[in-house]
Coordinates of N, CA, C and O in Angstrom, one line a residue:
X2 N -25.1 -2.4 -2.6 CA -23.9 -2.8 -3.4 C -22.7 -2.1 -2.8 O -22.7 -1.0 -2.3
X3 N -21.7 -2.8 -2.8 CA -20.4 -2.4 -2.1 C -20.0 -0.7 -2.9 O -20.3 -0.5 -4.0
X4 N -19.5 0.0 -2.4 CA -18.8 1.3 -3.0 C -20.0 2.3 -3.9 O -19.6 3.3 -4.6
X5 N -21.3 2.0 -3.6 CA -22.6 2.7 -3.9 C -22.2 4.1 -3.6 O -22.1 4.1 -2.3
X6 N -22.0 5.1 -3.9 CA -22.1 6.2 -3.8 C -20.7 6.8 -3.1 O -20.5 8.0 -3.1
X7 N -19.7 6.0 -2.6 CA -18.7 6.2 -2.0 C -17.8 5.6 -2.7 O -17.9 4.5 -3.0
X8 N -16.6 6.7 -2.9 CA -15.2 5.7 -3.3 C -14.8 4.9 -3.0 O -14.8 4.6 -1.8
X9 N -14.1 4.1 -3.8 CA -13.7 2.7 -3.1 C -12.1 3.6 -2.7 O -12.0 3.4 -1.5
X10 N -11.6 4.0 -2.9 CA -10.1 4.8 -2.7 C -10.1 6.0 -2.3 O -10.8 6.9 -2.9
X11 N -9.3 6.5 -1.0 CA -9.3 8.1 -0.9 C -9.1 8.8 -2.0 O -8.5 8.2 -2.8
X12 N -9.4 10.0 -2.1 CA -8.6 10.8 -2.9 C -7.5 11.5 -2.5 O -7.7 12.3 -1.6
X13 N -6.1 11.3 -3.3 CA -5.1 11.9 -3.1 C -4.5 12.7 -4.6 O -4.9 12.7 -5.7
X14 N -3.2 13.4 -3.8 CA -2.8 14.0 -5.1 C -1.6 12.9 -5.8 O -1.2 11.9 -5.3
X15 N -1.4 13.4 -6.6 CA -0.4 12.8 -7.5 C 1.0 12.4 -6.6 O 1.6 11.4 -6.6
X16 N 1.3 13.9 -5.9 CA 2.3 13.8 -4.8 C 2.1 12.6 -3.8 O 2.9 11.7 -4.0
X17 N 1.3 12.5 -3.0 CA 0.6 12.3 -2.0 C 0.7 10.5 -2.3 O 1.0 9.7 -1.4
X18 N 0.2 9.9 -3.9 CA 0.9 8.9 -4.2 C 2.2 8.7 -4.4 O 2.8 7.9 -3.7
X19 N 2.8 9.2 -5.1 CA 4.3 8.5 -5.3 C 5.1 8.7 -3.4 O 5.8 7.8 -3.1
X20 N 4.9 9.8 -2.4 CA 5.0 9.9 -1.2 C 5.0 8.4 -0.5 O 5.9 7.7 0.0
X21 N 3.4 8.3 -0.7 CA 3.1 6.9 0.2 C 3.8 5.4 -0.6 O 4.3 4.5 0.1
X22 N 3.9 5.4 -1.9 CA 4.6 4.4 -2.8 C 5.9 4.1 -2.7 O 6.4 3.0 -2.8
X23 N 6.7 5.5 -2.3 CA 7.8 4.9 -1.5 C 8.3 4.6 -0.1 O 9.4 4.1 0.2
X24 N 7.4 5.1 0.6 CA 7.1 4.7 2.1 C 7.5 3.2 2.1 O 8.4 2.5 2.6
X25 N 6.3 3.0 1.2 CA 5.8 1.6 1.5 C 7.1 0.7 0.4 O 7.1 -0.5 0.8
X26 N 7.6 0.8 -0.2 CA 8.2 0.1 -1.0 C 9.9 0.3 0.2 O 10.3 -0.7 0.6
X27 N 10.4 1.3 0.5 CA 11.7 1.5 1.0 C 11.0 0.6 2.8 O 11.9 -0.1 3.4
X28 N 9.8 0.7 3.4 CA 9.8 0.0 4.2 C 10.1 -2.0 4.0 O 10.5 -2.8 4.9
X29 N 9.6 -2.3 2.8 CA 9.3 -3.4 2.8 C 11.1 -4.2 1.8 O 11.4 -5.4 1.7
X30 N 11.6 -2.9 1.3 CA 13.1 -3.8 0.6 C 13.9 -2.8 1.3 O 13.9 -1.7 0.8
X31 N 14.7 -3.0 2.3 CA 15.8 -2.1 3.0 C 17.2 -1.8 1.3 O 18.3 -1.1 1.6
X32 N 17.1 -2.1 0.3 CA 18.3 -2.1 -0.5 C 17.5 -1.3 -1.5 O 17.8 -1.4 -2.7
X33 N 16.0 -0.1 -1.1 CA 15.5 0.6 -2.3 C 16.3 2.0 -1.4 O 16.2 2.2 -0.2
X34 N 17.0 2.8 -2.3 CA 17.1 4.2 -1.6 C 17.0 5.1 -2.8 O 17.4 4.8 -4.0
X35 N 16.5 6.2 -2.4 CA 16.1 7.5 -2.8 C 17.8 8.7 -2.8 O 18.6 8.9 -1.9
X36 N 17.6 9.2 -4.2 CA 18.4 10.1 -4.3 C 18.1 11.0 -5.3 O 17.9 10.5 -6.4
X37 N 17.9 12.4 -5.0 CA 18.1 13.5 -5.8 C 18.6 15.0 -5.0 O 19.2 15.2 -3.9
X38 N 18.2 15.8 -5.7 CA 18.3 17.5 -4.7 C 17.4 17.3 -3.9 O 16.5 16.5 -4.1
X39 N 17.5 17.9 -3.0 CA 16.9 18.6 -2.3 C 15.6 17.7 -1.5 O 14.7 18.2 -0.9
X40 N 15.8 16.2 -1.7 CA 14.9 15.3 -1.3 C 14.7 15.0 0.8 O 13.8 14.7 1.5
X41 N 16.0 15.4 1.0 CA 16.0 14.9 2.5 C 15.5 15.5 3.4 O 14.5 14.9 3.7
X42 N 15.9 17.0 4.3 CA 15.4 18.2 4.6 C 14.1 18.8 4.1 O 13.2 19.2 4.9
X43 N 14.0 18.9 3.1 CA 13.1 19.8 2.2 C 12.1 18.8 1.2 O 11.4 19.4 0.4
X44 N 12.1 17.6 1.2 CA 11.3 16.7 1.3 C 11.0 16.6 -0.7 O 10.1 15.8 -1.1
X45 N 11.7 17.3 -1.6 CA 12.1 17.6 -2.8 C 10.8 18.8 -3.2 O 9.9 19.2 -2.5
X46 N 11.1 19.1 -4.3 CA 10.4 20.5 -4.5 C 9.1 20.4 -4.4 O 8.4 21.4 -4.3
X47 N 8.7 19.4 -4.5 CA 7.1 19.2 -4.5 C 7.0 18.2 -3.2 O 5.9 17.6 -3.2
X48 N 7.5 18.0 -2.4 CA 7.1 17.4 -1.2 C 7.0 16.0 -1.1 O 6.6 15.4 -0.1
X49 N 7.3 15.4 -2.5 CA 7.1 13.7 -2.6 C 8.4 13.1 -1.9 O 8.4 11.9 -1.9
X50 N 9.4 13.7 -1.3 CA 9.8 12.4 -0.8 C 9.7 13.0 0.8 O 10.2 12.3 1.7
X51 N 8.9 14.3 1.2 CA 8.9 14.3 2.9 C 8.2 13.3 3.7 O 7.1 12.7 3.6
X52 N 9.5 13.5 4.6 CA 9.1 12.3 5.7 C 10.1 11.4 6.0 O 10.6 11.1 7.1
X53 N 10.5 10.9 4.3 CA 11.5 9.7 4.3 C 13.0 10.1 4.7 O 13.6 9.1 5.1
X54 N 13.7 11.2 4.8 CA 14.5 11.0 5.8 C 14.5 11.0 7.3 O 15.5 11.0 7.9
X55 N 13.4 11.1 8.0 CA 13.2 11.2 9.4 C 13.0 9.8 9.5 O 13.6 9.1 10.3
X56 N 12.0 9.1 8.4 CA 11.9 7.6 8.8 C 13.0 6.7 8.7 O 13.1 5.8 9.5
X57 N 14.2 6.6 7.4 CA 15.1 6.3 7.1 C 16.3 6.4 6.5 O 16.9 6.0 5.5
X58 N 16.5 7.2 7.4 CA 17.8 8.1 7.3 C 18.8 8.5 6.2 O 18.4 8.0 5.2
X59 N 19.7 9.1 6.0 CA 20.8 10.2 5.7 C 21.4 8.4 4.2 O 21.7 8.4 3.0
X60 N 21.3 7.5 5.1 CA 21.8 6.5 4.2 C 21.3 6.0 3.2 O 21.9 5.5 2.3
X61 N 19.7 6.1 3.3 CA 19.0 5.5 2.6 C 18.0 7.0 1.5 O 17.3 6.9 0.6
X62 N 18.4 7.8 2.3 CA 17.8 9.1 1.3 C 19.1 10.2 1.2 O 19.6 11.0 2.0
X63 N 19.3 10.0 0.0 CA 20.4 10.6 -0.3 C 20.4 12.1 -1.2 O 20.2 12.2 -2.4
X64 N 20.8 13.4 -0.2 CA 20.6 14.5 -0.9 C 21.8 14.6 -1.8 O 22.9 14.5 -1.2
X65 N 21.6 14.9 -3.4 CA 23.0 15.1 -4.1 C 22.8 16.4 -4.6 O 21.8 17.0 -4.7
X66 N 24.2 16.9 -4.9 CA 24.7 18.4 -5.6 C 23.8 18.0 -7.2 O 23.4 16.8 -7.6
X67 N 23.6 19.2 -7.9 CA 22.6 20.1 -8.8 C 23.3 19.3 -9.7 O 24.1 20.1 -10.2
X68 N 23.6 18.2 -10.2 CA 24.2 17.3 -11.4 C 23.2 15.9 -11.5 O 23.1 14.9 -10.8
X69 N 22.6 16.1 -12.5 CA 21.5 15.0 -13.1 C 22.4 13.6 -13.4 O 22.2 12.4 -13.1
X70 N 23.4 14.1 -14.0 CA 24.2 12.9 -15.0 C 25.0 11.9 -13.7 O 25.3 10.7 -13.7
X71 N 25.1 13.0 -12.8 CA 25.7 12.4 -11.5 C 24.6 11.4 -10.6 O 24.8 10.2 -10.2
X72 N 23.6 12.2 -10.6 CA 22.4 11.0 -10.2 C 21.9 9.8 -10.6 O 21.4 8.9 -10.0
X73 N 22.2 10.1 -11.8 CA 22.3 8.7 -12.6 C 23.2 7.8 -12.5 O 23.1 6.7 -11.9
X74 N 24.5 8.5 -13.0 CA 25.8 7.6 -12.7 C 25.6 6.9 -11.1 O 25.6 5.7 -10.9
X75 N 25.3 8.0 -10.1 CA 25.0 7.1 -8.8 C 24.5 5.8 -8.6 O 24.9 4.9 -7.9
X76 N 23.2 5.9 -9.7 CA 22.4 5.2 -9.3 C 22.6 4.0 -10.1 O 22.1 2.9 -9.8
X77 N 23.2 4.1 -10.8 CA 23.9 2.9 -12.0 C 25.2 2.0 -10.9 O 25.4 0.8 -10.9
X78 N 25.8 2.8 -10.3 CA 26.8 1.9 -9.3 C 25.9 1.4 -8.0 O 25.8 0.2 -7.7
X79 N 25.5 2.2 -7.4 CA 24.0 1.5 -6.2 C 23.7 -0.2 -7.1 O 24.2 -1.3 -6.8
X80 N 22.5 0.2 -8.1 CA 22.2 -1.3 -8.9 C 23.3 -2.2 -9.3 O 23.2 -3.4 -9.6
X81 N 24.4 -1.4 -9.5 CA 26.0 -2.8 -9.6 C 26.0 -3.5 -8.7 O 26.0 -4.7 -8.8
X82 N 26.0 -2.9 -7.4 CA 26.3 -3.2 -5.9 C 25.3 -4.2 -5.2 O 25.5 -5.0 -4.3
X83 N 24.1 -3.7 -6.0 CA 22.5 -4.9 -5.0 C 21.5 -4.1 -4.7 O 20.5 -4.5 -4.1
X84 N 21.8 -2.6 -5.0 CA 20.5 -1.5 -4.0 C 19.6 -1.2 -5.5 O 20.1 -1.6 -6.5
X85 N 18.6 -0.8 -5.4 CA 17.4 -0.5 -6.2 C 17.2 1.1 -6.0 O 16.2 1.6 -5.4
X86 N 18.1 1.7 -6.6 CA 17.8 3.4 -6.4 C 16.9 4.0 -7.1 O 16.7 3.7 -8.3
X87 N 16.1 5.0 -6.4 CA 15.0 5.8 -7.1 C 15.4 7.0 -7.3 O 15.6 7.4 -6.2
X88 N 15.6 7.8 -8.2 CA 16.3 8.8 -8.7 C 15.2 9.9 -9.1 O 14.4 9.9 -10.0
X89 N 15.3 10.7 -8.2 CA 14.3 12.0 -7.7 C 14.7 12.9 -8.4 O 15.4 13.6 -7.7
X90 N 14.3 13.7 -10.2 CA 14.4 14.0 -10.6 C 13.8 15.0 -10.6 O 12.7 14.6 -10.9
X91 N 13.7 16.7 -10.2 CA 13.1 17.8 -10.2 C 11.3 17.7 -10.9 O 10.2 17.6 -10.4
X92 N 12.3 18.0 -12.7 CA 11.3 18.4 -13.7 C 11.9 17.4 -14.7 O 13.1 17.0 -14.8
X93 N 10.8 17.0 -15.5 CA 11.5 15.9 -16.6 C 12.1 17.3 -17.4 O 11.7 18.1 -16.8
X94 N 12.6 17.7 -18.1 CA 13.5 19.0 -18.5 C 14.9 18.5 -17.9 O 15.8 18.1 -18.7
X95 N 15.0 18.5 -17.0 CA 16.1 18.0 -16.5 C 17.1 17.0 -16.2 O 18.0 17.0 -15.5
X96 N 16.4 15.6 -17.4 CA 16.9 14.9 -17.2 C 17.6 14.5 -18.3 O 18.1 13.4 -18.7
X97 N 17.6 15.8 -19.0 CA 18.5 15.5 -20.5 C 20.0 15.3 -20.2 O 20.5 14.5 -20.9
X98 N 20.6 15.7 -19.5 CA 22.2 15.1 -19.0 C 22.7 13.8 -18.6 O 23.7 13.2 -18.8
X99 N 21.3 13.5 -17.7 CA 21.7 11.6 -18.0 C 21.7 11.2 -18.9 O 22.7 10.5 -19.3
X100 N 20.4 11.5 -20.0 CA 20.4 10.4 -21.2 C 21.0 9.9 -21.5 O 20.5 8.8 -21.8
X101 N 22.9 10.0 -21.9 CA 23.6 9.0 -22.5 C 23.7 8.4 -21.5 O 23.6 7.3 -22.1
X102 N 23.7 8.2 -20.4 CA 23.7 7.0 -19.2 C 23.0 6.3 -18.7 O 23.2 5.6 -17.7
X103 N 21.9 6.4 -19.5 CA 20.3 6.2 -19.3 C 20.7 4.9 -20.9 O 20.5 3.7 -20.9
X104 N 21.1 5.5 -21.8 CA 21.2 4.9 -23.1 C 22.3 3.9 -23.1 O 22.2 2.7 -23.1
X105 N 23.0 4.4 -23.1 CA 24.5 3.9 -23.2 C 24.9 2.6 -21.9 O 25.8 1.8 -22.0
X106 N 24.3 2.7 -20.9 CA 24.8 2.2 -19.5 C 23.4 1.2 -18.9 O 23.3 -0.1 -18.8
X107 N 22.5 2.2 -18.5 CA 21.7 1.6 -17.9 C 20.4 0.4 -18.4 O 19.9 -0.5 -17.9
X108 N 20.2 0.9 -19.7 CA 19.4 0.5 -21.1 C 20.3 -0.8 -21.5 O 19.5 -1.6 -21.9
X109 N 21.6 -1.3 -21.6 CA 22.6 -2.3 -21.9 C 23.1 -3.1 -20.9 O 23.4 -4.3 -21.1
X110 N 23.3 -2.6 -19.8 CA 24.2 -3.1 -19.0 C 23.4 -4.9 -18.3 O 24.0 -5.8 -17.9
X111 N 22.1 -4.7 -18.5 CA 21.6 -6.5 -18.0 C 22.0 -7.1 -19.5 O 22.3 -8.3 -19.5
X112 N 22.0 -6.7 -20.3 CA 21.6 -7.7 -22.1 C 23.6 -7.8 -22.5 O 24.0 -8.8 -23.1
X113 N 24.3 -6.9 -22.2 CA 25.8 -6.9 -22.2 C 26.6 -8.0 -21.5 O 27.4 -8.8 -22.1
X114 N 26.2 -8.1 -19.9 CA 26.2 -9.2 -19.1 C 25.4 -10.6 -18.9 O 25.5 -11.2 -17.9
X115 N 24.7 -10.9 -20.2 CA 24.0 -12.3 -20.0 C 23.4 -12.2 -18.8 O 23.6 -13.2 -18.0
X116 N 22.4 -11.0 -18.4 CA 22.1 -11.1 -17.3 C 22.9 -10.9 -15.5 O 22.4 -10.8 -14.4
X117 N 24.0 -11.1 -15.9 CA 24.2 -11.6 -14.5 C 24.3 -10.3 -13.6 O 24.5 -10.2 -12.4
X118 N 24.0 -8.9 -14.6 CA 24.3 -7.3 -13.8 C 22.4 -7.1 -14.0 O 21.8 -7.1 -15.1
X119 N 22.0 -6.9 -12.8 CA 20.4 -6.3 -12.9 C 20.7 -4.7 -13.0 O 21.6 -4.0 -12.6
X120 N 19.7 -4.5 -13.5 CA 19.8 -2.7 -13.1 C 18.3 -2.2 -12.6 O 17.5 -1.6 -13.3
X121 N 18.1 -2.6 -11.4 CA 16.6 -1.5 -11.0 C 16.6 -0.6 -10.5 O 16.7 -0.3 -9.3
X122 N 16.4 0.1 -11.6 CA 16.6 1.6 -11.2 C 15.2 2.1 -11.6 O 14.7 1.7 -12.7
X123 N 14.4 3.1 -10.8 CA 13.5 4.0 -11.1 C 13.8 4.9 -11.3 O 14.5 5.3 -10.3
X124 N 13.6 5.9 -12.4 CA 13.7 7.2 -12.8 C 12.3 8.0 -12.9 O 11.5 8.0 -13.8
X125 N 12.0 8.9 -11.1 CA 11.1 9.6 -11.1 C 11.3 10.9 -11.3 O 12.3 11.5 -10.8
X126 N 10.0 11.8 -12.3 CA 10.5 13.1 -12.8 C 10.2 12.9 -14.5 O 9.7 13.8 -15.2
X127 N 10.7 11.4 -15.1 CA 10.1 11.8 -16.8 C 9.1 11.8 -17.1 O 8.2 11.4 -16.4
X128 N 9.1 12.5 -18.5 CA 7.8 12.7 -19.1 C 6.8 11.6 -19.3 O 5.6 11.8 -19.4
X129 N 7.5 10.2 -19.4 CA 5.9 9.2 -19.3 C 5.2 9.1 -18.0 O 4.0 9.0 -18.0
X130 N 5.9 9.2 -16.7 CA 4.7 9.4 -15.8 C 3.2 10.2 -16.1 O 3.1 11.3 -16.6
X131 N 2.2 9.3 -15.8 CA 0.8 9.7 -15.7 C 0.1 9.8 -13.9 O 0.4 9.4 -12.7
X132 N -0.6 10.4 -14.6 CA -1.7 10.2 -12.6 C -2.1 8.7 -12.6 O -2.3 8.3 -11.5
X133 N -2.2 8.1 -13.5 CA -2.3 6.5 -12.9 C -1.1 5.5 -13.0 O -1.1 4.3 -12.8
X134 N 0.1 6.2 -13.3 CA 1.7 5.9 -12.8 C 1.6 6.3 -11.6 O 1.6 5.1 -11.0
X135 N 1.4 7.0 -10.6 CA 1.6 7.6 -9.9 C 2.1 6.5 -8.7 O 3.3 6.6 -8.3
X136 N 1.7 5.9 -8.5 CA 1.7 4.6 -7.2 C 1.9 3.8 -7.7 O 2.2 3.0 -6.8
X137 N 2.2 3.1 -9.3 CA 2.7 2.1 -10.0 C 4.4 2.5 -10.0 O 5.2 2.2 -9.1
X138 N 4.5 3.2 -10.8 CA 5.9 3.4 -11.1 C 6.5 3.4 -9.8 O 7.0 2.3 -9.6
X139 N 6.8 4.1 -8.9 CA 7.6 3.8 -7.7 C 7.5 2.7 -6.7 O 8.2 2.5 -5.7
X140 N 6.2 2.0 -7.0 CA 6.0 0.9 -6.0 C 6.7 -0.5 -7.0 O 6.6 -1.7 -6.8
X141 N 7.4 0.3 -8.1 CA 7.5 -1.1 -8.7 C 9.2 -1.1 -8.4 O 9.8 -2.1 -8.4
X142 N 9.7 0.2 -8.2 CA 11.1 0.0 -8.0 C 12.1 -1.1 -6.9 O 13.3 -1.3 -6.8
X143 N 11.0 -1.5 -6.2 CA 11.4 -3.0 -5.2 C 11.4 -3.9 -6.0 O 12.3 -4.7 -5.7
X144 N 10.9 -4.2 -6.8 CA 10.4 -5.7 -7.5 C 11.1 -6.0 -8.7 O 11.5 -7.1 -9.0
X145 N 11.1 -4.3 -9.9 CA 11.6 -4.9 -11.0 C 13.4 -4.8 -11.0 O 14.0 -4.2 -10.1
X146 N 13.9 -5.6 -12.3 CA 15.2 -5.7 -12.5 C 15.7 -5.1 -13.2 O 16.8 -5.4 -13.6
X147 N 15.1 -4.1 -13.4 CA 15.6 -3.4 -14.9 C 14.9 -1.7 -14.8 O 14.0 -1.4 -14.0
X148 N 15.3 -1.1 -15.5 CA 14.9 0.1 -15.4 C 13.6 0.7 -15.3 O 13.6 0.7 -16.6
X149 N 12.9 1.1 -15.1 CA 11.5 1.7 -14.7 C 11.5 2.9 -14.6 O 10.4 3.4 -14.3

C-alpha cells in the first residue's frame, strides 16, 4: 500500500513551511511582496522569510523601521494599488498597534466600496496561526481578496 510505513510528506518545521509558502506563492504572483523588520538581510527573527531577498529583491521584500501600525498602513496602500502584501509580524504581541487599521480600514474597506477596493492582505505573526496554518495561511495570500 502506498505510504506504508513512510511519510507521505517530509517533515519540516513550522518555519521551514511558511519559508517555502512564500517562495512559492511570491514566485508564482510577482504583485505578492513581503514586509516587516528585519525580514531582508537577516531573513526575520525566526528565519521565515531567508532567502527571499537574494531571490527577489529589495522591491519585493521590504525591510521596515520598528512601527507595526506603519506596516499595516503600508500594506493597506500596496492592496489599494494591486500588490497582495504579507506583513511579517515579529510576535503576535505586537500587533496590537495595527488593530485599528486592521478594524477600522482593512476589515471595511472591500464592503465600504461595493467591492470595487480588494484588500489581500496576509497578516503573518497572529495569534490564530496553527502548525496546520503553517503552508495555508501564506500560500493563500496570492489568491485571496480579502484579509487573511
Amino acid at each position: 500500500r502506498p505510504g506504508q510505513g513512510k511519510p507521505l510528506m517530509p517533515n519540516i518545521t513550522l518555519i521551514e513551511a511558511i519559508n517555502l509558502a512564500l517562495h512559492s506563492e511570491m514566485q508564482r504572483d510577482e504583485s505578492v511582496v513581503v514586509l516587516g523588520e528585519d525580514i531582508g538581510r537577516n531573513g526575520g527573527v525566526f528565519r521565515a522569510t531567508l532567502g527571499l531577498l537574494d531571490t527577489y529583491g529589495e522591491e519585493r521584500v521590504i525591510d521596515t523601521p520598528l512601527a507595526e501600525s506603519g506596516i499595516v498602513g503600508t500594506a493597506i496602500g500596496l492592496a489599494m494599488r494591486g500588490y497582495r502584501p504579507v506583513c511579517e509580524i515579529q510576535f503576535d504581541g505586537f500587533i496590537y498597534p495595527g488593530f485599528d487599521q486592521i478594524v477600522a480600514q482593512v476589515a471595511k474597506m472591500h464592503y465600504r466600496t461595493r467591492g470595487t477596493v480588494k484588500m489581500p492582505i496576509t497578516i503573518d505573526g497572529m495569534p490564530l496561526s496553527t502548525s496546520s496554518d503553517s503552508f495555508t495561511i501564506p500560500a493563500t495570500c496570492g489568491r485571496a481578496n480579502s484579509l487573511v
